[in-house]
mmCIF file of C-alpha atoms in Angstrom:
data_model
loop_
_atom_site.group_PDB
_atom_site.id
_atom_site.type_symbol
_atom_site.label_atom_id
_atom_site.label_comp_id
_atom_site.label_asym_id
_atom_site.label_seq_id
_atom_site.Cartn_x
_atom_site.Cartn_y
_atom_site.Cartn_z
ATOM 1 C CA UNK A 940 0.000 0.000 0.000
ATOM 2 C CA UNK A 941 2.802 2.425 1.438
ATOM 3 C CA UNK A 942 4.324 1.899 -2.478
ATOM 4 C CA UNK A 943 1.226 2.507 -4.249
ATOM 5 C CA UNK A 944 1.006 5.412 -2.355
ATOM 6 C CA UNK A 945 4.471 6.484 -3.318
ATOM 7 C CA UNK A 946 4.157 5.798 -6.850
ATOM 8 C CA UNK A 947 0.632 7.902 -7.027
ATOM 9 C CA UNK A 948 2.549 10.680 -5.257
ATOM 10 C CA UNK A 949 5.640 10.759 -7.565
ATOM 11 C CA UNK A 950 3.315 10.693 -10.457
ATOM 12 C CA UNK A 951 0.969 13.987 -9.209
ATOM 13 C CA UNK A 952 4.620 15.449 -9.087
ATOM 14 C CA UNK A 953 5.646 14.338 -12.936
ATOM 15 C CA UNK A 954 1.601 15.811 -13.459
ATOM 16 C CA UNK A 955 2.639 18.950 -11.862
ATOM 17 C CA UNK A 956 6.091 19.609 -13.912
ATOM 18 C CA UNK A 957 3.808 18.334 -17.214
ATOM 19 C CA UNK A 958 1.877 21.949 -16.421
ATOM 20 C CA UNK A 959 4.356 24.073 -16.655
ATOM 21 C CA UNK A 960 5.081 23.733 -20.251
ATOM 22 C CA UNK A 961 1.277 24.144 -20.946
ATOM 23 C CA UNK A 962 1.463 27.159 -18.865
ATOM 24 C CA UNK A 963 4.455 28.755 -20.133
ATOM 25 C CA UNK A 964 2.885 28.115 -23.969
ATOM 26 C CA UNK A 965 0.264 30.451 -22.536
ATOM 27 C CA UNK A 966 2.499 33.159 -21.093
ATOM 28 C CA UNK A 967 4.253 33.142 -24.165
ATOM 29 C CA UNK A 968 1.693 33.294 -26.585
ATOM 30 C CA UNK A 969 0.180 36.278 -23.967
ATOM 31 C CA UNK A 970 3.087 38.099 -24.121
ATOM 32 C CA UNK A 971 3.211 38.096 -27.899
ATOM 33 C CA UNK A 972 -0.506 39.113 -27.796
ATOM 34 C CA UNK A 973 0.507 42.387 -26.362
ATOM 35 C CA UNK A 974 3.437 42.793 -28.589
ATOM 36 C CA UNK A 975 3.376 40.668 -31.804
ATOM 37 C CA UNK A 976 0.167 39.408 -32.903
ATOM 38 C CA UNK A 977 -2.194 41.552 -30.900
ATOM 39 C CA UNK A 978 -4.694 38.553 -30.153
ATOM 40 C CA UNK A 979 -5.957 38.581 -26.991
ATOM 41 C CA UNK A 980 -8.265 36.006 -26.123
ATOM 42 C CA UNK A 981 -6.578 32.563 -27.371
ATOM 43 C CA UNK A 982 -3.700 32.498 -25.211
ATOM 44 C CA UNK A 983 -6.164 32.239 -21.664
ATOM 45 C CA UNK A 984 -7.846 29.137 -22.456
ATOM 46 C CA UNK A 985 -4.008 27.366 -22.333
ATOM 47 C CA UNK A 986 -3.162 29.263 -18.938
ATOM 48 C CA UNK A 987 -6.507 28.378 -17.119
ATOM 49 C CA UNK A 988 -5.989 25.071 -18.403
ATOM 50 C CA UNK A 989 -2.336 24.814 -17.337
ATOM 51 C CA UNK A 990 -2.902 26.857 -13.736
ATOM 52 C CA UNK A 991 -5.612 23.818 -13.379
ATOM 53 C CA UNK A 992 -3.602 20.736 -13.596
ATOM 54 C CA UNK A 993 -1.082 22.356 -11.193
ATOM 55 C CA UNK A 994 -3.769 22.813 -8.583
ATOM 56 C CA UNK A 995 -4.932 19.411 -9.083
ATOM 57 C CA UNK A 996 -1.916 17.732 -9.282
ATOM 58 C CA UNK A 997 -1.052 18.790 -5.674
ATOM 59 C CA UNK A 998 -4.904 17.651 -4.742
ATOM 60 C CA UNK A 999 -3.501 14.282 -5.649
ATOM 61 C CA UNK A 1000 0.122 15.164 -4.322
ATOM 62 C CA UNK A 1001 -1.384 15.772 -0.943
ATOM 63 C CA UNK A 1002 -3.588 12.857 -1.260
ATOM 64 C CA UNK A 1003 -1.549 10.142 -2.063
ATOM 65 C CA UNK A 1004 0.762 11.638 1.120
ATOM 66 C CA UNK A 1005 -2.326 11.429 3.496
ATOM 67 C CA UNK A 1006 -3.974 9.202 2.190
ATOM 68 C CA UNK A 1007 -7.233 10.671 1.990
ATOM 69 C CA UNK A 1008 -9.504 9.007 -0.699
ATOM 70 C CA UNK A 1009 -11.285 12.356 -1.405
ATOM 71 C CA UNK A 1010 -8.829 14.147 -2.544
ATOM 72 C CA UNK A 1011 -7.439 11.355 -4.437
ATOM 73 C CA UNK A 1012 -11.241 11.021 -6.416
ATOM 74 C CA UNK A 1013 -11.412 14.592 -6.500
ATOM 75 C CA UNK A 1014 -7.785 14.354 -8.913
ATOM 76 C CA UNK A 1015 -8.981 11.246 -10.686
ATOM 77 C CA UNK A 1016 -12.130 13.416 -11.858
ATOM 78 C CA UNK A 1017 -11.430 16.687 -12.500
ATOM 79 C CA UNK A 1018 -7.641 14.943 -14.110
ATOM 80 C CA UNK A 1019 -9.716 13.401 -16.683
ATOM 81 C CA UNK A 1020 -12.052 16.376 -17.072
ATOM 82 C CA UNK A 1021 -8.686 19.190 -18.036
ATOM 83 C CA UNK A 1022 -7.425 16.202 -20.072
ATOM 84 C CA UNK A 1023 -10.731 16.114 -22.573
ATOM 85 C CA UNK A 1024 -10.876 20.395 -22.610
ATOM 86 C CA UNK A 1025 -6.940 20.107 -23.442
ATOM 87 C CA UNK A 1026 -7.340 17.262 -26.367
ATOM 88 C CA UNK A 1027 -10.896 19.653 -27.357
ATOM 89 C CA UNK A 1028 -8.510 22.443 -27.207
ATOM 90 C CA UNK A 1029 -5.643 21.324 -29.411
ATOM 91 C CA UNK A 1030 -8.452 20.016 -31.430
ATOM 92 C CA UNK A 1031 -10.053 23.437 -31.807
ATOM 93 C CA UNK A 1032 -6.556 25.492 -31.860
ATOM 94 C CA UNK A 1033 -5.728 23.471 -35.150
ATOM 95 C CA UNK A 1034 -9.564 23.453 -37.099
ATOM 96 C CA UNK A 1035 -9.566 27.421 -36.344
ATOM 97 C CA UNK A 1036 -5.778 27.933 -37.799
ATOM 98 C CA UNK A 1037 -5.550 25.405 -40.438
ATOM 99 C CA UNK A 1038 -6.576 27.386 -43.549
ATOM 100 C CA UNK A 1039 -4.537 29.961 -45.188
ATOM 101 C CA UNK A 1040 -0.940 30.984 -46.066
ATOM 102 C CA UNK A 1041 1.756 33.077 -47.452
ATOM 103 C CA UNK A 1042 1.971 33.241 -51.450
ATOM 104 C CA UNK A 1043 5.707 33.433 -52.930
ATOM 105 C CA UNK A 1044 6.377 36.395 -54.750
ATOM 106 C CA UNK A 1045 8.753 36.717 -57.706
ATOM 107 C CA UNK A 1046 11.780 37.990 -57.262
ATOM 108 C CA UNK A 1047 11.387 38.566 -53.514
ATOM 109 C CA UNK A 1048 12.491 36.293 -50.099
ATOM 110 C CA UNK A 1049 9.497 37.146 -48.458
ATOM 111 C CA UNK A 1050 5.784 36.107 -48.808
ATOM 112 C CA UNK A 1051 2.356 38.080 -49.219
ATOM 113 C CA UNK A 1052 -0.652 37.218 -47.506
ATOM 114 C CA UNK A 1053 -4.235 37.789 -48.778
ATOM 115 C CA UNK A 1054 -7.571 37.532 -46.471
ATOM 116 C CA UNK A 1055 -9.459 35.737 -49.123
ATOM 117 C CA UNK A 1056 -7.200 32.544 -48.262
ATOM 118 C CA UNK A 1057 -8.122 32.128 -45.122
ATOM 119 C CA UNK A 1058 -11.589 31.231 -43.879
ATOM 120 C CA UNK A 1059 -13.910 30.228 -40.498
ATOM 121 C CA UNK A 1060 -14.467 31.313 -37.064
ATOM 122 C CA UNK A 1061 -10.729 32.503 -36.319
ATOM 123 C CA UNK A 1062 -11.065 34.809 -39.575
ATOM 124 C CA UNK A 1063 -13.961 36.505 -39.171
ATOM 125 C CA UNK A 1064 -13.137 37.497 -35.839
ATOM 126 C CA UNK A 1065 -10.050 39.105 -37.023
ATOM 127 C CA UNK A 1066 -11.822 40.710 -40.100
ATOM 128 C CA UNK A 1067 -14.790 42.071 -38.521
ATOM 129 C CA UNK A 1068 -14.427 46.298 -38.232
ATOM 130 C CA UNK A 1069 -15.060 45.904 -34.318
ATOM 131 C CA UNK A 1070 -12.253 43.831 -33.705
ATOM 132 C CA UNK A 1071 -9.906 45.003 -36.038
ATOM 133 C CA UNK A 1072 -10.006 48.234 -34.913
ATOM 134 C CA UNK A 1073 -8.490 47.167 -31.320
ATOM 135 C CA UNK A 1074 -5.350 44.997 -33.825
ATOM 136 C CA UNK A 1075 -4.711 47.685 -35.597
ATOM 137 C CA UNK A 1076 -4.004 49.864 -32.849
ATOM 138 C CA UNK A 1077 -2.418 47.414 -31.228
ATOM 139 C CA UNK A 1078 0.157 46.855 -33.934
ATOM 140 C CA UNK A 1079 0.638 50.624 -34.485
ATOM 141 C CA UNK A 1080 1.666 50.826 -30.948
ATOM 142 C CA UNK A 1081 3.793 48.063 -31.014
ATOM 143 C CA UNK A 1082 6.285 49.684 -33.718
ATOM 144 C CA UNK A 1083 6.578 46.823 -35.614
ATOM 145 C CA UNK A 1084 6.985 49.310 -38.726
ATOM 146 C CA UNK A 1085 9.059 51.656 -37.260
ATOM 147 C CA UNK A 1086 11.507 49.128 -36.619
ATOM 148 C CA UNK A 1087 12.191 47.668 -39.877
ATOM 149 C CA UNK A 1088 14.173 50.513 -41.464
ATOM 150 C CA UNK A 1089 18.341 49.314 -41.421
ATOM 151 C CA UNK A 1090 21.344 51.111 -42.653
ATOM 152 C CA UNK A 1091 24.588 49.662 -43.932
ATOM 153 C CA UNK A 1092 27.433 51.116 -42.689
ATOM 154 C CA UNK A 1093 25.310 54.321 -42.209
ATOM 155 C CA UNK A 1094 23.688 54.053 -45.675
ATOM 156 C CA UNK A 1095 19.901 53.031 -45.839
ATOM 157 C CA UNK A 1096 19.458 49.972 -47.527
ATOM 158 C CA UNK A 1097 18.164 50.124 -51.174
ATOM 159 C CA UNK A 1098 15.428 48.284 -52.674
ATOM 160 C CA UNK A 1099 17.081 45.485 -53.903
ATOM 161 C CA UNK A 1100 18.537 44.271 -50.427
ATOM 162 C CA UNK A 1101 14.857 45.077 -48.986
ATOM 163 C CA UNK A 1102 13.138 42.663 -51.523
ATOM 164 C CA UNK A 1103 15.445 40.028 -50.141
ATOM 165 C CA UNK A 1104 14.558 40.469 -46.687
ATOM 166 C CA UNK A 1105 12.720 37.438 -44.599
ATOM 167 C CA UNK A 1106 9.521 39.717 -43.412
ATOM 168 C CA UNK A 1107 7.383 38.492 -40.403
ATOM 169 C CA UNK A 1108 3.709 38.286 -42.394
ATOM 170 C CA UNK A 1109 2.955 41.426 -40.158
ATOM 171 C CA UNK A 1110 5.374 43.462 -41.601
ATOM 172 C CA UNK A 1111 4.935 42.491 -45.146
ATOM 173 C CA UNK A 1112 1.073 42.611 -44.858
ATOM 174 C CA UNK A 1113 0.771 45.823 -42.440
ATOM 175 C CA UNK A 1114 3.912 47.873 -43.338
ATOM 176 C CA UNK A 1115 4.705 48.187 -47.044
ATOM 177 C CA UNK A 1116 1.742 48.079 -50.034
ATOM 178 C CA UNK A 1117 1.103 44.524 -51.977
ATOM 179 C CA UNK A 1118 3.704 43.890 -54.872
ATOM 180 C CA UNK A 1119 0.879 43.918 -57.291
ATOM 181 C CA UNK A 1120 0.181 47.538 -56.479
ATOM 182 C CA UNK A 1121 3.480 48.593 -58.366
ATOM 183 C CA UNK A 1122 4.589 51.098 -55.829
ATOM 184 C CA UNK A 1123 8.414 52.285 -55.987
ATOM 185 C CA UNK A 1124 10.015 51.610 -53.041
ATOM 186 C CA UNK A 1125 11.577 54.625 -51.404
ATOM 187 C CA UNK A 1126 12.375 53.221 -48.113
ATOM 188 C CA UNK A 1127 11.044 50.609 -45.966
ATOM 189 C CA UNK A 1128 7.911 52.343 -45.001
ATOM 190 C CA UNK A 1129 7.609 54.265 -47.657
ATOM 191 C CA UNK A 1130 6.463 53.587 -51.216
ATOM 192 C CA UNK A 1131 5.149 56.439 -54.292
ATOM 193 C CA UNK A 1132 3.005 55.162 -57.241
ATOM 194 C CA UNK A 1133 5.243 54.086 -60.001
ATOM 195 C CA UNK A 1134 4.558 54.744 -63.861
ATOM 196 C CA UNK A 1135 2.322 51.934 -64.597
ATOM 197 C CA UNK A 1136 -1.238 51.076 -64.054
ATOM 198 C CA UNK A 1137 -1.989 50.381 -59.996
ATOM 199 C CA UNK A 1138 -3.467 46.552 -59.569
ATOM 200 C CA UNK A 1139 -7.013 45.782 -58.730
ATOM 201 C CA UNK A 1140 -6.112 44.977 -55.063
ATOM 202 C CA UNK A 1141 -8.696 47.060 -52.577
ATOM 203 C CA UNK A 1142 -5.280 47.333 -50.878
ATOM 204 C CA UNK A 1143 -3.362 49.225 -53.448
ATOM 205 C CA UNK A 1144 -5.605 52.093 -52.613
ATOM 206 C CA UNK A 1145 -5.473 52.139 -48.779
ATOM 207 C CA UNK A 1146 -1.746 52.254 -48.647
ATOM 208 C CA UNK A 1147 -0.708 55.553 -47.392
ATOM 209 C CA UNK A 1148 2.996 56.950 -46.547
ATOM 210 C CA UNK A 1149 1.566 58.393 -43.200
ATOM 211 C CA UNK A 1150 3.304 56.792 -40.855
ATOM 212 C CA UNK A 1151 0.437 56.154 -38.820
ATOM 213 C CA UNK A 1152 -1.631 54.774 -41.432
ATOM 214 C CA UNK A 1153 0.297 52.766 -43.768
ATOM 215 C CA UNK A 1154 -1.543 50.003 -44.274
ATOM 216 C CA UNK A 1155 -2.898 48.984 -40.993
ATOM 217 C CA UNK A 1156 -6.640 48.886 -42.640
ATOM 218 C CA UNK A 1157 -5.424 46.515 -45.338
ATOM 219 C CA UNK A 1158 -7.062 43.025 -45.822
ATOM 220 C CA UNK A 1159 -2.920 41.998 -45.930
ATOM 221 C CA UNK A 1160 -2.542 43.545 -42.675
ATOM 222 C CA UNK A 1161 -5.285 41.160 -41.556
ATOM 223 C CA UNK A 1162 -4.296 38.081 -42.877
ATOM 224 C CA UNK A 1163 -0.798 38.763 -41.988
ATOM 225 C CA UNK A 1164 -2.177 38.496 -38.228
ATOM 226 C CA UNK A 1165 -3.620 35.424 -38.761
ATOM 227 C CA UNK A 1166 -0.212 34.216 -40.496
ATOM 228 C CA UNK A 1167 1.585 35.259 -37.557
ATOM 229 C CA UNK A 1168 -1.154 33.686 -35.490
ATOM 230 C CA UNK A 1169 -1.155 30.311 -37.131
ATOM 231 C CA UNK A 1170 2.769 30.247 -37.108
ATOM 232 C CA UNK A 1171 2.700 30.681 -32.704
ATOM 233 C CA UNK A 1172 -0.332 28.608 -32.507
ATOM 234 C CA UNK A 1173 1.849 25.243 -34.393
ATOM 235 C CA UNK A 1174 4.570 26.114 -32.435
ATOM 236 C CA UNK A 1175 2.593 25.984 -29.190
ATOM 237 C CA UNK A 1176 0.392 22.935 -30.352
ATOM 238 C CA UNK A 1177 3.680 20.757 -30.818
ATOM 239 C CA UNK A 1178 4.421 20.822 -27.244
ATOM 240 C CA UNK A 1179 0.790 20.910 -25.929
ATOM 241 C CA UNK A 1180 0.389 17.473 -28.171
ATOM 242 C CA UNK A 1181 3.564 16.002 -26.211
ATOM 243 C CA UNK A 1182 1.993 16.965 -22.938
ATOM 244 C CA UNK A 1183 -1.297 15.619 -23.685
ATOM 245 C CA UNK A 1184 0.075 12.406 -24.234
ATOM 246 C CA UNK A 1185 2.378 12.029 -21.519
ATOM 247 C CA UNK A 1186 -0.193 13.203 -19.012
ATOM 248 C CA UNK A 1187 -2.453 9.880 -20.765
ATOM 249 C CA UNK A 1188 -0.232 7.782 -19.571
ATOM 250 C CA UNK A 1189 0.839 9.484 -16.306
ATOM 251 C CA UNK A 1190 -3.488 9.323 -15.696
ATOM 252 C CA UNK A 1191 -3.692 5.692 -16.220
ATOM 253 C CA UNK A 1192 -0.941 4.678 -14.322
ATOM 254 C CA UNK A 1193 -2.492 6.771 -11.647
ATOM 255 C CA UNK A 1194 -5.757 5.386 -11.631
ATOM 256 C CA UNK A 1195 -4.322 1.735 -12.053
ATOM 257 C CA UNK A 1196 -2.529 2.551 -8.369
ATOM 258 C CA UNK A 1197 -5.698 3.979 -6.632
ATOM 259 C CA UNK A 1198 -7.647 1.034 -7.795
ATOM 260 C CA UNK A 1199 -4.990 -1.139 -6.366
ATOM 261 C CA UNK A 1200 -4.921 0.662 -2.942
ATOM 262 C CA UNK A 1201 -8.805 0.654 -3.042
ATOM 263 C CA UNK A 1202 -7.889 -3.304 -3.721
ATOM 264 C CA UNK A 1203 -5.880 -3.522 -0.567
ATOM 265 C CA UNK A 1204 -7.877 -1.433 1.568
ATOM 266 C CA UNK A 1205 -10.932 -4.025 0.889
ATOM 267 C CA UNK A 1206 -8.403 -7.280 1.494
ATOM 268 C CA UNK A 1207 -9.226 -8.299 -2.068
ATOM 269 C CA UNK A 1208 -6.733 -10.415 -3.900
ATOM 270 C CA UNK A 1209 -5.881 -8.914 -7.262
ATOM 271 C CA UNK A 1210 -7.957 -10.572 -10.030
ATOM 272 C CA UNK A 1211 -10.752 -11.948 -7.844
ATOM 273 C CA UNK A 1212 -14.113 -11.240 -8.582
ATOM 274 C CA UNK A 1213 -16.164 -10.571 -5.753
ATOM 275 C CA UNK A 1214 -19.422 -11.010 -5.884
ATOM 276 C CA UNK A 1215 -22.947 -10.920 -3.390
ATOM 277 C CA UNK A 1216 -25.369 -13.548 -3.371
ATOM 278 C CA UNK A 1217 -28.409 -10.417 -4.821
ATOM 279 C CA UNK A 1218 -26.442 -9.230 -7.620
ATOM 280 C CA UNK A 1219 -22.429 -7.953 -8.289
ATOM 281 C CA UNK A 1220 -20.306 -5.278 -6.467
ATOM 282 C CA UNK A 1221 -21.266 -1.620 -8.171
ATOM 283 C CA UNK A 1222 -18.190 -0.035 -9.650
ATOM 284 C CA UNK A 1223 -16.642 2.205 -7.748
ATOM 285 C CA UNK A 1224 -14.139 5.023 -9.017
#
């Protein structure tokens, strides 16, 4: 018993280190919220459901230690409960980012991103004039433009060594017009109509050169956001998939030891079948 007790313990422990990751994921993707994708709501779900497992991990820590059978039903249950929100969140996390990417441009390193390729709940959300209002301030104040511009040794850098620059999708969609448009580049946040006929993109139009316009109301600007969204959100989901799984097989173990101790407790011999004269034993958890 004093073993199964031990084993339960040191596994709440492994349950409570398998949190952290979950929970920094969250922190991480909230501090890039405030700073890179302006996105505010998806990050929570991760650190409520990371905080949680902590909590209930040392229900079960402190359970296994004192043996009280309360707190070791109350981890069993509300264990499997985070685990099913976590596997419906991963689930959810990848259906609402799946759709969409960056189109390769000729002559350039970097990608452009158009709205119409993405689709669904995530999108519309972003898209709606609402919503976007509160991104697009967000990435104005975040200076994501204003940092782009580089000199070499003390000389701005021309066109040519801009076009083969790896932009994030924010800064190609929010801080320089679509290639289409044929604007000249002047520098990196600042393009003038060139000679030829301007493309049918909505965009090409709401490009400006004021620096606190740009193109922050662009559809590229939006699906730029949900580029950059997508990219965190894989990144995230990798090691929230590698959690889930080890705390599958953390649970199982764990409930394989309570049922043993519940074994014990009841003198029954492992295997046996115990049964009343009226009818079987109920199942207990």
């Amino acid at each position: 018993m004093r073993t199964s007790n031990h084993l339960i313990g040191v596994l709440n422990f492994l349950t409570f280190l398998l949190s952290v990751p979950i929970l920094g994921g969250g922190i991480w993707l909230s501090s890039r919220a405030n700073n890179t994708d302006c996105l505010k709501f998806l990050q929570w779900p991760l650190i409520i459901i990371g905080v949680s497992i902590m909590v209930v991990s040392l229900a079960g820590f402190a359970g296994a230690c004192y043996r009280n059978t309360f707190l070791m039903r109350l981890y069993l249950v509300v264990m499997f409960v985070v685990i099913a929100v976590l596997i419906g969140f991963i689930i959810f996390a990848y259906v609402v980012t799946d759709k969409g990417s960056g189109r390769r441009v000729m002559n350039r390193a970097y990608s452009e991103y158009y709205l119409e390729d993405y689709s669904g709940w995530l999108e519309e959300r972003v898209a709606s004039d609402s919503y976007w209002g509160k991104i697009g301030s967000c990435i104005r104040d975040s200076h994501v433009c204003a940092r782009m511009g580089r000199t070499i040794n003390g000389v701005p850098e021309t066109a040519e060594m801009f076009y083969l620059r790896h932009l994030t999708p924010i800064q190609s969609g929010c801080c320089k017009p679509p290639t289409e448009c044929g604007y000249v580049y002047q520098n990196e946040t600042v393009w003038n109509l060139g000679s030829g006929l301007m493309g049918a993109n909505a965009d090409c139009t709401r490009w400006s050169n004021d620096q606190e316009l740009l193109c922050y109301t662009c559809n590229s600007c939006k699906a730029g956001v949900l580029a950059s969204l997508k990219k965190s959100w894989r990144k995230v989901s990798v090691i929230n998939i590698v959690v889930m799984i080890l705390l599958v097989i953390v649970y199982i173990v764990a409930y394989a030891a309570y049922r043993n101790n519940k074994r014990m407790d009841n003198d029954e011999p492992y295997g046996e079948a115990r049964m009343t004269k009226a009818q079987p034993s109920a199942f207990h958890l």
